[in-house]
PDB file of C-alpha atoms in Angstrom:
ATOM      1  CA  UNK E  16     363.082 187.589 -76.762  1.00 51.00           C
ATOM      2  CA  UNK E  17     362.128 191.066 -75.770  1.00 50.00           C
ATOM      3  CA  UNK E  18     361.839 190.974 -71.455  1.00 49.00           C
ATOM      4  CA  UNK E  19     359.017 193.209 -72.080  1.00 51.00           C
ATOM      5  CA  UNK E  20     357.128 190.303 -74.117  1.00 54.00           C
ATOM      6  CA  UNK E  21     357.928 187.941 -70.965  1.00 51.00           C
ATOM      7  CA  UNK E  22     355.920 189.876 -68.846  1.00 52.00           C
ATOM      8  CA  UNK E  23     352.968 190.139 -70.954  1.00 51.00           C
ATOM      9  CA  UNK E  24     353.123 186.301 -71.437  1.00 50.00           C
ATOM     10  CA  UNK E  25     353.331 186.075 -67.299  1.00 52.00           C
ATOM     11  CA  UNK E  26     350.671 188.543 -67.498  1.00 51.00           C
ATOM     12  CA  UNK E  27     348.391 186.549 -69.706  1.00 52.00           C
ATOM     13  CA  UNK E  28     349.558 183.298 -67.588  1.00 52.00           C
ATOM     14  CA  UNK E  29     348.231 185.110 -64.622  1.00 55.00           C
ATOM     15  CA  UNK E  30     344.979 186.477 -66.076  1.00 51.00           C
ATOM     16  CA  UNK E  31     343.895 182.718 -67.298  1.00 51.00           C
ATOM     17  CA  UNK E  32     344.753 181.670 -63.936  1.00 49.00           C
ATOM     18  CA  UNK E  33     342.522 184.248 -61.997  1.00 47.00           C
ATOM     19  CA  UNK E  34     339.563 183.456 -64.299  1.00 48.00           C
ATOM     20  CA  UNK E  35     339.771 179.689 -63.027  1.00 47.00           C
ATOM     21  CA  UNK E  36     339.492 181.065 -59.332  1.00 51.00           C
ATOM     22  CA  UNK E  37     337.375 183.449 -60.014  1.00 49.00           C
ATOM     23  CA  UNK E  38     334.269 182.459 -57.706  1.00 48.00           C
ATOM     24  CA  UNK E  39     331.437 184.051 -59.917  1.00 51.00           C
ATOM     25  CA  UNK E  40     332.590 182.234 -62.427  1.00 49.00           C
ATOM     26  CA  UNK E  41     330.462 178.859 -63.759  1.00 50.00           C
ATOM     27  CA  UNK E  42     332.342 175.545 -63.622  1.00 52.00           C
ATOM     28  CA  UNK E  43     331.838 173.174 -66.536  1.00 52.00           C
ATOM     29  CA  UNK E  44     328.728 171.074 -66.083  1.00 53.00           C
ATOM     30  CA  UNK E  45     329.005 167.648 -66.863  1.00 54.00           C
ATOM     31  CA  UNK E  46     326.700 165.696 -67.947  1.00 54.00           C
ATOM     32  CA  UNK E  47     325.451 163.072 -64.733  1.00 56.00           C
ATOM     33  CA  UNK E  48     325.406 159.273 -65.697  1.00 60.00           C
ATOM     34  CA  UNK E  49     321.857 157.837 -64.916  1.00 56.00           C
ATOM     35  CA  UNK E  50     322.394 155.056 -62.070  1.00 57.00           C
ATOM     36  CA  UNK E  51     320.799 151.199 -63.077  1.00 54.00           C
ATOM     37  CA  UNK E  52     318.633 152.107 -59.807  1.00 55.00           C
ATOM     38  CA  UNK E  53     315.501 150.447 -61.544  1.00 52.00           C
ATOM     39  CA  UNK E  54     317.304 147.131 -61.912  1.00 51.00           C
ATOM     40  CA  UNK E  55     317.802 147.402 -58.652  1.00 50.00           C
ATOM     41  CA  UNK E  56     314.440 147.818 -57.598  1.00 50.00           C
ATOM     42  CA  UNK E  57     312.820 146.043 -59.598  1.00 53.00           C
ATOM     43  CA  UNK E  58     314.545 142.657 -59.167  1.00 53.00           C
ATOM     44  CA  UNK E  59     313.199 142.411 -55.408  1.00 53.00           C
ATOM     45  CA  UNK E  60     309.566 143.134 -56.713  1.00 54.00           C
ATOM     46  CA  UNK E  61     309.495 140.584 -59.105  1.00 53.00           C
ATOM     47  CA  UNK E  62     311.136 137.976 -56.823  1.00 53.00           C
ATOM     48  CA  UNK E  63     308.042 138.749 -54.351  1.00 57.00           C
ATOM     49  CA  UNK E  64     305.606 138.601 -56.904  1.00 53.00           C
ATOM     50  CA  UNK E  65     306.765 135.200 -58.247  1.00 52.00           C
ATOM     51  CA  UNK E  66     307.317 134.062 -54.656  1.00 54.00           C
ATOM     52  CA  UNK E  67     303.240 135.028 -54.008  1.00 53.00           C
ATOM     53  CA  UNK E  68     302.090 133.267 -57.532  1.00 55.00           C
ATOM     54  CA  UNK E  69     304.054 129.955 -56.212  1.00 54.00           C
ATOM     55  CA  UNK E  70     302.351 130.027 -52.653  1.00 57.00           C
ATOM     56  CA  UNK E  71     298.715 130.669 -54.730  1.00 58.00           C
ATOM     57  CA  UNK E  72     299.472 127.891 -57.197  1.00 63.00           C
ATOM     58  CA  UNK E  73     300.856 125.508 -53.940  1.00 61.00           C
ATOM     59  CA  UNK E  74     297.223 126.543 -51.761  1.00 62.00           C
ATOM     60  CA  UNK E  75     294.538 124.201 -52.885  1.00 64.00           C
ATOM     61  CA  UNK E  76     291.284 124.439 -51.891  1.00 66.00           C
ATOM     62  CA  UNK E  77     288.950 121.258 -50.677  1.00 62.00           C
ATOM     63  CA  UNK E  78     286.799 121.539 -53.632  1.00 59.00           C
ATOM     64  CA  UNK E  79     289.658 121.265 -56.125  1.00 66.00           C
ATOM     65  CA  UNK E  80     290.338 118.108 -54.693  1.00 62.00           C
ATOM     66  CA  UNK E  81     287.328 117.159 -55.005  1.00 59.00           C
ATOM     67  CA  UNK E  82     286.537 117.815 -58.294  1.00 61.00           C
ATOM     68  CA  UNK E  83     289.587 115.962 -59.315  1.00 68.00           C
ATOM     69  CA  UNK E  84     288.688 112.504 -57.431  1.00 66.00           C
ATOM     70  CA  UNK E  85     286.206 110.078 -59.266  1.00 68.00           C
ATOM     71  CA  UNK E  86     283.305 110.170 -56.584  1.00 74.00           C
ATOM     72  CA  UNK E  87     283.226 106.647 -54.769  1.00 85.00           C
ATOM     73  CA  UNK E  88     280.128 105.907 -52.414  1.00 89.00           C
ATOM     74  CA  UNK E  89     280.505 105.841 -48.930  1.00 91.00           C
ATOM     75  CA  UNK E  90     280.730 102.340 -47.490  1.00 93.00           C
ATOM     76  CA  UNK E  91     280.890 101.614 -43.233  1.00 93.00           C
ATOM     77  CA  UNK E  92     284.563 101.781 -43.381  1.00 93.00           C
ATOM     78  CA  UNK E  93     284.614 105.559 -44.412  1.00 93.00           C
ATOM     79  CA  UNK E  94     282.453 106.488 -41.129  1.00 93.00           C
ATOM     80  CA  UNK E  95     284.618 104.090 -38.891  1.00 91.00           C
ATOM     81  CA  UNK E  96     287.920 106.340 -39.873  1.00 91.00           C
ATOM     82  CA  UNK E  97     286.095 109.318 -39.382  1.00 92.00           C
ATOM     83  CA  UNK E  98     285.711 108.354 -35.720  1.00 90.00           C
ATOM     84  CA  UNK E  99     289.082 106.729 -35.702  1.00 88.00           C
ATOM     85  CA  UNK E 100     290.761 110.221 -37.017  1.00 89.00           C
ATOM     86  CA  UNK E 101     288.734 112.161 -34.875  1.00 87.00           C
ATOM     87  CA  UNK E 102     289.026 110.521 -31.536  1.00 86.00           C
ATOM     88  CA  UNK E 103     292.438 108.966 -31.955  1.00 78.00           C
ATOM     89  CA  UNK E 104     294.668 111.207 -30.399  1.00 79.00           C
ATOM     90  CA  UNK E 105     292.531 112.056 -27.189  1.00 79.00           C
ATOM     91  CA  UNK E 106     291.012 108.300 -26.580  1.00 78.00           C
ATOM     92  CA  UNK E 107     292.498 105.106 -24.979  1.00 82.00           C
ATOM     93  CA  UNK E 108     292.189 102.141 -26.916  1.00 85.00           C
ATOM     94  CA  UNK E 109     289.464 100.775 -25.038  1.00 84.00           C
ATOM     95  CA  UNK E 110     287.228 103.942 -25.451  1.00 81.00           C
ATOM     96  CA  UNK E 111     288.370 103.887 -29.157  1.00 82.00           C
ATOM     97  CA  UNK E 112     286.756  99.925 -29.131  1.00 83.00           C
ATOM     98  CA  UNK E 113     283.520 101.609 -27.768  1.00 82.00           C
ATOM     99  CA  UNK E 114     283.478 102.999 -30.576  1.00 85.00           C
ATOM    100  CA  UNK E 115     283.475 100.805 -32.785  1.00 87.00           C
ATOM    101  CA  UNK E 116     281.021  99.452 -34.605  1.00 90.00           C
ATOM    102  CA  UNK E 117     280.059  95.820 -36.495  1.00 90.00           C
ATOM    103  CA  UNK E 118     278.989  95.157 -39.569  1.00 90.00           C
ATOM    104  CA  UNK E 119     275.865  94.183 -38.395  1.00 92.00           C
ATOM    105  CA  UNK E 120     275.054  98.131 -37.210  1.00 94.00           C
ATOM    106  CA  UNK E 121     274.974  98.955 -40.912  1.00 95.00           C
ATOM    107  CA  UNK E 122     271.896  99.059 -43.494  1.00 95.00           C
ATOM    108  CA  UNK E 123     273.412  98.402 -47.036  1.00 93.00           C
ATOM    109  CA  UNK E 124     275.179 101.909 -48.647  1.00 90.00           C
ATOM    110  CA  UNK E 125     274.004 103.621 -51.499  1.00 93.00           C
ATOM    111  CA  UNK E 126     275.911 102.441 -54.744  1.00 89.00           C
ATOM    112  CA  UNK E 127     275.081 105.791 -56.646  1.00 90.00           C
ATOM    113  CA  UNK E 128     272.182 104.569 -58.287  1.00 91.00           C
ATOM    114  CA  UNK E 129     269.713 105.053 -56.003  1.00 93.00           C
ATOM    115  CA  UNK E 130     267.092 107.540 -56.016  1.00 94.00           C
ATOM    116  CA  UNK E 131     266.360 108.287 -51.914  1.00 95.00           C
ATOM    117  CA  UNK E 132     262.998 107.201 -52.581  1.00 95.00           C
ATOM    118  CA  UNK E 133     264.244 103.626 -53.878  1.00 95.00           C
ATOM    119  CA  UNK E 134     266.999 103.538 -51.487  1.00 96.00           C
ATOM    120  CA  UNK E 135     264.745 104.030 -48.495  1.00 96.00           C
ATOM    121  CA  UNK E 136     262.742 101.197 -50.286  1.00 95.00           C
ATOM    122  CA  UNK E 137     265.171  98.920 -50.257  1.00 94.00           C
ATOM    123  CA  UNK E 138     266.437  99.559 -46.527  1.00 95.00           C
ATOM    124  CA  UNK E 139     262.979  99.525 -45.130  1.00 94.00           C
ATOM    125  CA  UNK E 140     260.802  97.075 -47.009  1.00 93.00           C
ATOM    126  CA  UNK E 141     257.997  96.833 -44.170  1.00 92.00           C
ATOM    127  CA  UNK E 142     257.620 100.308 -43.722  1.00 94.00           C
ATOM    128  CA  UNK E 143     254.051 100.292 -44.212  1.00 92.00           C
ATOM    129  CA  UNK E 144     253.919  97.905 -41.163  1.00 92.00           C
ATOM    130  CA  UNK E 145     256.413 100.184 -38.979  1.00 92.00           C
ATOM    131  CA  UNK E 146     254.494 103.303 -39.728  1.00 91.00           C
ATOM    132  CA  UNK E 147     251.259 102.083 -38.450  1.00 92.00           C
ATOM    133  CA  UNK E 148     252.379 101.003 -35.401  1.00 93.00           C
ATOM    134  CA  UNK E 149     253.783 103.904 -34.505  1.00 94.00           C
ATOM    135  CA  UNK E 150     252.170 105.524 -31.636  1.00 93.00           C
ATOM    136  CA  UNK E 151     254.900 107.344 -29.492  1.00 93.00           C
ATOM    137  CA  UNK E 152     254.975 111.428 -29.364  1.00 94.00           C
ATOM    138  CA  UNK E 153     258.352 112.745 -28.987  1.00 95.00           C
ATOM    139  CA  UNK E 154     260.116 110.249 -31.635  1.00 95.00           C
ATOM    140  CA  UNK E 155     260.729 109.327 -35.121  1.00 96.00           C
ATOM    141  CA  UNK E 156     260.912 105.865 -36.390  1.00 96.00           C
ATOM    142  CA  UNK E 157     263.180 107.524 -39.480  1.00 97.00           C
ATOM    143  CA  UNK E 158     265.805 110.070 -38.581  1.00 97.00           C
ATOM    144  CA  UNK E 159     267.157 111.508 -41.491  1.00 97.00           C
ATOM    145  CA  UNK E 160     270.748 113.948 -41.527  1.00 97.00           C
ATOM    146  CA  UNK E 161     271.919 116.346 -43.945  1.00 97.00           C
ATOM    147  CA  UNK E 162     273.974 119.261 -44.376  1.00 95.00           C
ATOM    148  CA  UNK E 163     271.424 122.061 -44.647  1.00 95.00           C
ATOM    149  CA  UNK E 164     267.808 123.151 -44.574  1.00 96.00           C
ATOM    150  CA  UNK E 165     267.548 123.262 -47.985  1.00 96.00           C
ATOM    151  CA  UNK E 166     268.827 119.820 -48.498  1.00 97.00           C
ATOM    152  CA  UNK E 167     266.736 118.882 -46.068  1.00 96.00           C
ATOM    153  CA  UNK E 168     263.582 119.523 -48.176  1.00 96.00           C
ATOM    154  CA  UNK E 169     265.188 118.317 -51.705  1.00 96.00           C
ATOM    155  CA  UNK E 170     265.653 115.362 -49.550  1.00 97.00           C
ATOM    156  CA  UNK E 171     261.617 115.559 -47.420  1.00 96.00           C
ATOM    157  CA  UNK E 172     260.348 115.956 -51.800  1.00 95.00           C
ATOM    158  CA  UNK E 173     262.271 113.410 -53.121  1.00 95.00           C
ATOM    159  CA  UNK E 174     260.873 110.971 -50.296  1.00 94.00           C
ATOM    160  CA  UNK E 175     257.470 111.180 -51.534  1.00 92.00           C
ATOM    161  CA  UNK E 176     257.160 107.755 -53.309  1.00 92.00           C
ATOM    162  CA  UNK E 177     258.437 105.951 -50.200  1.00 94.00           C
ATOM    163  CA  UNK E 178     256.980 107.833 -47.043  1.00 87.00           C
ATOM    164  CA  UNK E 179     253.223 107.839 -48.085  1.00 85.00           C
ATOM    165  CA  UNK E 180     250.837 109.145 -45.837  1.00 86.00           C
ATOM    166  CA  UNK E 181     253.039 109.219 -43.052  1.00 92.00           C
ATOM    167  CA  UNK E 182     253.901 112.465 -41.227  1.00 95.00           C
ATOM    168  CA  UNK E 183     257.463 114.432 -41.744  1.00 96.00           C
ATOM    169  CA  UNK E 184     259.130 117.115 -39.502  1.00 96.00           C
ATOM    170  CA  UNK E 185     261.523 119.146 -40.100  1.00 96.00           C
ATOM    171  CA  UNK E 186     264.629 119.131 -37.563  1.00 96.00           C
ATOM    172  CA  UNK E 187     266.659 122.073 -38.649  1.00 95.00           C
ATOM    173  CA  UNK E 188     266.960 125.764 -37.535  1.00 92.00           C
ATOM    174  CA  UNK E 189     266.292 128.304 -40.790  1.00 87.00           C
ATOM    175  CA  UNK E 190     263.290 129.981 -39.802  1.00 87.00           C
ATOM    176  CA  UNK E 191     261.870 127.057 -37.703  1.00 92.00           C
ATOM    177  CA  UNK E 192     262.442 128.046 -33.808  1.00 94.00           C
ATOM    178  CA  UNK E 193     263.324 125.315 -31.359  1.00 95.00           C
ATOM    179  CA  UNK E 194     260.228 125.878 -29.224  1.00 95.00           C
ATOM    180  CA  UNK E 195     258.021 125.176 -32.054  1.00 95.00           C
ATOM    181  CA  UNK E 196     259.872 121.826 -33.122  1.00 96.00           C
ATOM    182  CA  UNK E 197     259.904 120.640 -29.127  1.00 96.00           C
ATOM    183  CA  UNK E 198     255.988 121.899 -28.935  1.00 96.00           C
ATOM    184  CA  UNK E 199     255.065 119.526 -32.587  1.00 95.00           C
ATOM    185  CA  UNK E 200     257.046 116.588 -30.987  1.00 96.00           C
ATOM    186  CA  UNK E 201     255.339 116.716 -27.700  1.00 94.00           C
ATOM    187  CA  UNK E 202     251.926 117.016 -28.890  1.00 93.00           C
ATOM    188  CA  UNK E 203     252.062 114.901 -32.543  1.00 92.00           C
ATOM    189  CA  UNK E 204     253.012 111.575 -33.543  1.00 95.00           C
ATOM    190  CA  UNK E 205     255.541 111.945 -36.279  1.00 96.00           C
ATOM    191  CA  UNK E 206     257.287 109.002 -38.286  1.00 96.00           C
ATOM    192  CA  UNK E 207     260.264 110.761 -40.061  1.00 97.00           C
ATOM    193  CA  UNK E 208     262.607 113.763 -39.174  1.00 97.00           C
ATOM    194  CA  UNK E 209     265.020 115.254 -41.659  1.00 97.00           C
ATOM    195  CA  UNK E 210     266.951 117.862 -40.223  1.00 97.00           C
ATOM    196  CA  UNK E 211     270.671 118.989 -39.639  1.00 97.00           C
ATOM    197  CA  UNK E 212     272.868 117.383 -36.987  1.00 96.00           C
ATOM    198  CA  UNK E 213     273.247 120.098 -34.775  1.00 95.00           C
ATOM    199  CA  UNK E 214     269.301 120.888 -34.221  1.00 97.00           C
ATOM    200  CA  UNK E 215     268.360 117.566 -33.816  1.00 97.00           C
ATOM    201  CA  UNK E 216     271.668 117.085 -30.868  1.00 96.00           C
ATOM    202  CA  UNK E 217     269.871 119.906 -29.336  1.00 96.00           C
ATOM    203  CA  UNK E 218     266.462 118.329 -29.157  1.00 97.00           C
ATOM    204  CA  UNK E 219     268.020 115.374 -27.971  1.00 96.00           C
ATOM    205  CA  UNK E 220     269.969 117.275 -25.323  1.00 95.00           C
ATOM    206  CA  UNK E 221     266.590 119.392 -23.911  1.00 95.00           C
ATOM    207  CA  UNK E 222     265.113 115.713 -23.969  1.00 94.00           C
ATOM    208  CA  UNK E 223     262.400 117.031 -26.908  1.00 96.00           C
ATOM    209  CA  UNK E 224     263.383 114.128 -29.264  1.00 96.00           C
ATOM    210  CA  UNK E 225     263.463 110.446 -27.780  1.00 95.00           C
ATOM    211  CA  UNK E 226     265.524 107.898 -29.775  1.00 95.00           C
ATOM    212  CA  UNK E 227     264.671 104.740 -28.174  1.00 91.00           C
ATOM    213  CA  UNK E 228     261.747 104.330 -30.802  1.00 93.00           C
ATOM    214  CA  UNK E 229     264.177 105.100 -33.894  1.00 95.00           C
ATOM    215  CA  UNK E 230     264.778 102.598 -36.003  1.00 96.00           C
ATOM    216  CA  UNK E 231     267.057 103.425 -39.074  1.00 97.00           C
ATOM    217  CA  UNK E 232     269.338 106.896 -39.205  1.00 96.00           C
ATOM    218  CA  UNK E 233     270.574 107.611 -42.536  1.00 97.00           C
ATOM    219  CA  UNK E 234     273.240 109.946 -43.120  1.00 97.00           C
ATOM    220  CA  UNK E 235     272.986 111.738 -46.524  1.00 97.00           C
ATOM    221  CA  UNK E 236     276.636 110.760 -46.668  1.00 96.00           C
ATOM    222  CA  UNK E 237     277.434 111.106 -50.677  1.00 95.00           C
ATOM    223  CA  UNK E 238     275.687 114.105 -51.757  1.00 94.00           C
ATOM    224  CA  UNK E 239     277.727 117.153 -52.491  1.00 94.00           C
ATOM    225  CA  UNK E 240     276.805 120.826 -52.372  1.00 92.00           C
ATOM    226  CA  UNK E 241     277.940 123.730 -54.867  1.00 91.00           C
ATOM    227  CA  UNK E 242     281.310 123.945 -53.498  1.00 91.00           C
ATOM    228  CA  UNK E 243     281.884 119.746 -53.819  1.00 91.00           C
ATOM    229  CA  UNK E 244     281.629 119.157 -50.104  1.00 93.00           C
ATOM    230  CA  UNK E 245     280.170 115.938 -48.415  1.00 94.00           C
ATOM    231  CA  UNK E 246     278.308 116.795 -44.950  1.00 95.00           C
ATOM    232  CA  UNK E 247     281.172 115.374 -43.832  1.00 94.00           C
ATOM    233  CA  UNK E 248     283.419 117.954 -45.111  1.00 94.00           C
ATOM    234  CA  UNK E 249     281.723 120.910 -43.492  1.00 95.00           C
ATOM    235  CA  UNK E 250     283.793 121.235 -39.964  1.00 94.00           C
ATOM    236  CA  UNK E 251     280.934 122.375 -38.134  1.00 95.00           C
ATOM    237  CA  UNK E 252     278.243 119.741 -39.758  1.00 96.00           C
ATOM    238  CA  UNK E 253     281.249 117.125 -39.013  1.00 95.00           C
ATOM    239  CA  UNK E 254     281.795 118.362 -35.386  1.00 95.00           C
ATOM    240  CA  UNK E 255     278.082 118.057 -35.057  1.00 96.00           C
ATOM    241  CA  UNK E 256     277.138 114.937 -36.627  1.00 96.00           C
ATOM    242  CA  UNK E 257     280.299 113.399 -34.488  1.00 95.00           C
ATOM    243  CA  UNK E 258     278.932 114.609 -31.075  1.00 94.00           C
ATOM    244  CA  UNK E 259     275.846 113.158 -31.867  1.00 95.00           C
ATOM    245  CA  UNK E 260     276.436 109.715 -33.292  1.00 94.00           C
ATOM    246  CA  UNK E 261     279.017 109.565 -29.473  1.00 92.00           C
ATOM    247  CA  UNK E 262     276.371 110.840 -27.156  1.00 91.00           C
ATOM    248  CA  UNK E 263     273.115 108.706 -28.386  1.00 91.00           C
ATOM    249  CA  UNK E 264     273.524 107.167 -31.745  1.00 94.00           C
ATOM    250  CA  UNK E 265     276.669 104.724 -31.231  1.00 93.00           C
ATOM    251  CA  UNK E 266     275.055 103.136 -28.121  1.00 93.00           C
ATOM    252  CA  UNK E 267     271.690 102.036 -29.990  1.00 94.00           C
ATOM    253  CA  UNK E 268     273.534 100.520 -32.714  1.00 94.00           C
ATOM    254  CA  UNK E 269     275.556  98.653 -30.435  1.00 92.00           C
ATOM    255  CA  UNK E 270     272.384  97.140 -28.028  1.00 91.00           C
ATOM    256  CA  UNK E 271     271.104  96.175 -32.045  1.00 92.00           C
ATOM    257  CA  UNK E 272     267.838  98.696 -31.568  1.00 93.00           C
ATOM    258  CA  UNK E 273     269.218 101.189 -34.094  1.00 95.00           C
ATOM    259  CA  UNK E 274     270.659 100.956 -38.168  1.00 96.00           C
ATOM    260  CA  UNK E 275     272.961 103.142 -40.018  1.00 96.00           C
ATOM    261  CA  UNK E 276     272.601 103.900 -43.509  1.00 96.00           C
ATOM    262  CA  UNK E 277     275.099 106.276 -45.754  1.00 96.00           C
ATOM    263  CA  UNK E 278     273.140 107.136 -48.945  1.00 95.00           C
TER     264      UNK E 278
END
């Protein structure tokens, strides 16, 4: 081969070379490989929103459990555990015994098939009797508890076969001030009161409402509201209706002056 032909080839060799290092010159693109980043991310989500349907499916509310248990009338047992439950852990056993009540204490329960009306009838078959010689201002021979002020009056209307001519007040706190409730008891005689636990403790409390002339308390113990809850199911009408059955109620039905009745 010619040595002049080697040199161009060396030449050529060179050249090529050059043009590789040649700065302003554009390397090859190549074509990036999208990363699986979405699997990534997305396995995390779903894990969190699974883990958030479980804990909504595991939360049940008191009304779903409720609605699922055949409704069974409340007997004297039910409102001896509530006291039991309620006191157990902060009361000795002989201040649990105090409060404890006999059979005796108890009117017969509503089986369900009761109308109040009927029920109150069969509790309190000399009422007409009662009622007339009823003279005392500041006391009910009836007390009547419930969950709300507008149970209060289903409960004050449905009443009206049984109650007669005899004079009902109203012992709760919608749109009825204290004052005038203490001012009605002090200057009228009144035979019934159907209110909510926690205005009638705080009659008794300001010494407006005098029990020692009461006769029956019934606790409308079986009747549910929208939501499936007993009066008993409410924390704060519980809390209430507790304080009040320890403080003045319990006592009377012990001394035998003073019947329970759960319709």
């Amino acid at each position: 081969m010619d040595p002049s032909e080697d040199e161009a080839i060396e030449k050529t060799s060179e050249n090529r070379t050059a043009a590789c290092q040649d700065p302003d010159s554009k390397p090859a693109v190549k074509k990036k490989r999208k990363q699986p980043t979405e699997c990534f991310l997305n396995q995390p989500e779903e894990k969190q929103e699974s883990t958030v349907k479980a804990k909504k499916r595991k939360k049940k509310k008191i009304s779903d459990v409720l609605q699922k248990s055949a409704p069974k009338p409340g007997v004297p047992a039910d409102l001896q555990n509530l006291l039991t439950q309620h006191f157990g852990e902060n009361r000795s056993i002989i201040e649990l015994e105090e409060l404890q009540l006999s059979d005796s204490c108890f009117l017969p329960a509503n089986d369900l098939t009761h109308s109040f009306s009927s029920y109150l009838k069969e509790i309190c078959p000399k009422w007409a009797k009662l009622r007339r010689s009823h003279k005392e201002k500041k006391s009910v021979v009836m007390l009547v508890l419930c969950s709300s002020a507008l149970r209060s009056l289903e409960l004050i209307k449905s009443m009206t076969a049984f109650k007669g001519d005899c004079r009902v007040l109203k012992l709760f706190a919608k749109h009825i001030k204290i004052k005038e409730q203490m001012n009605m008891l002090e200057k009228g005689v009144f035979h019934i009161g159907v209110g909510t636990p926690g205005r009638v403790k705080a009659l008794v409390e300001q010494d407006a409402l005098c029990l020692n002339s009461t006769k029956y308390m019934i606790l409308d113990w079986n009747w549910r509201d929208q939501k499936l809850r007993r009066m008993v199911d409410i924390p704060e009408i519980k809390k209430e209706t507790i304080d009040l059955l320890e403080k003045s109620i319990i006592k009377l039905c012990r001394d035998g002056s003073v019947k329970l009745g759960l319709f």
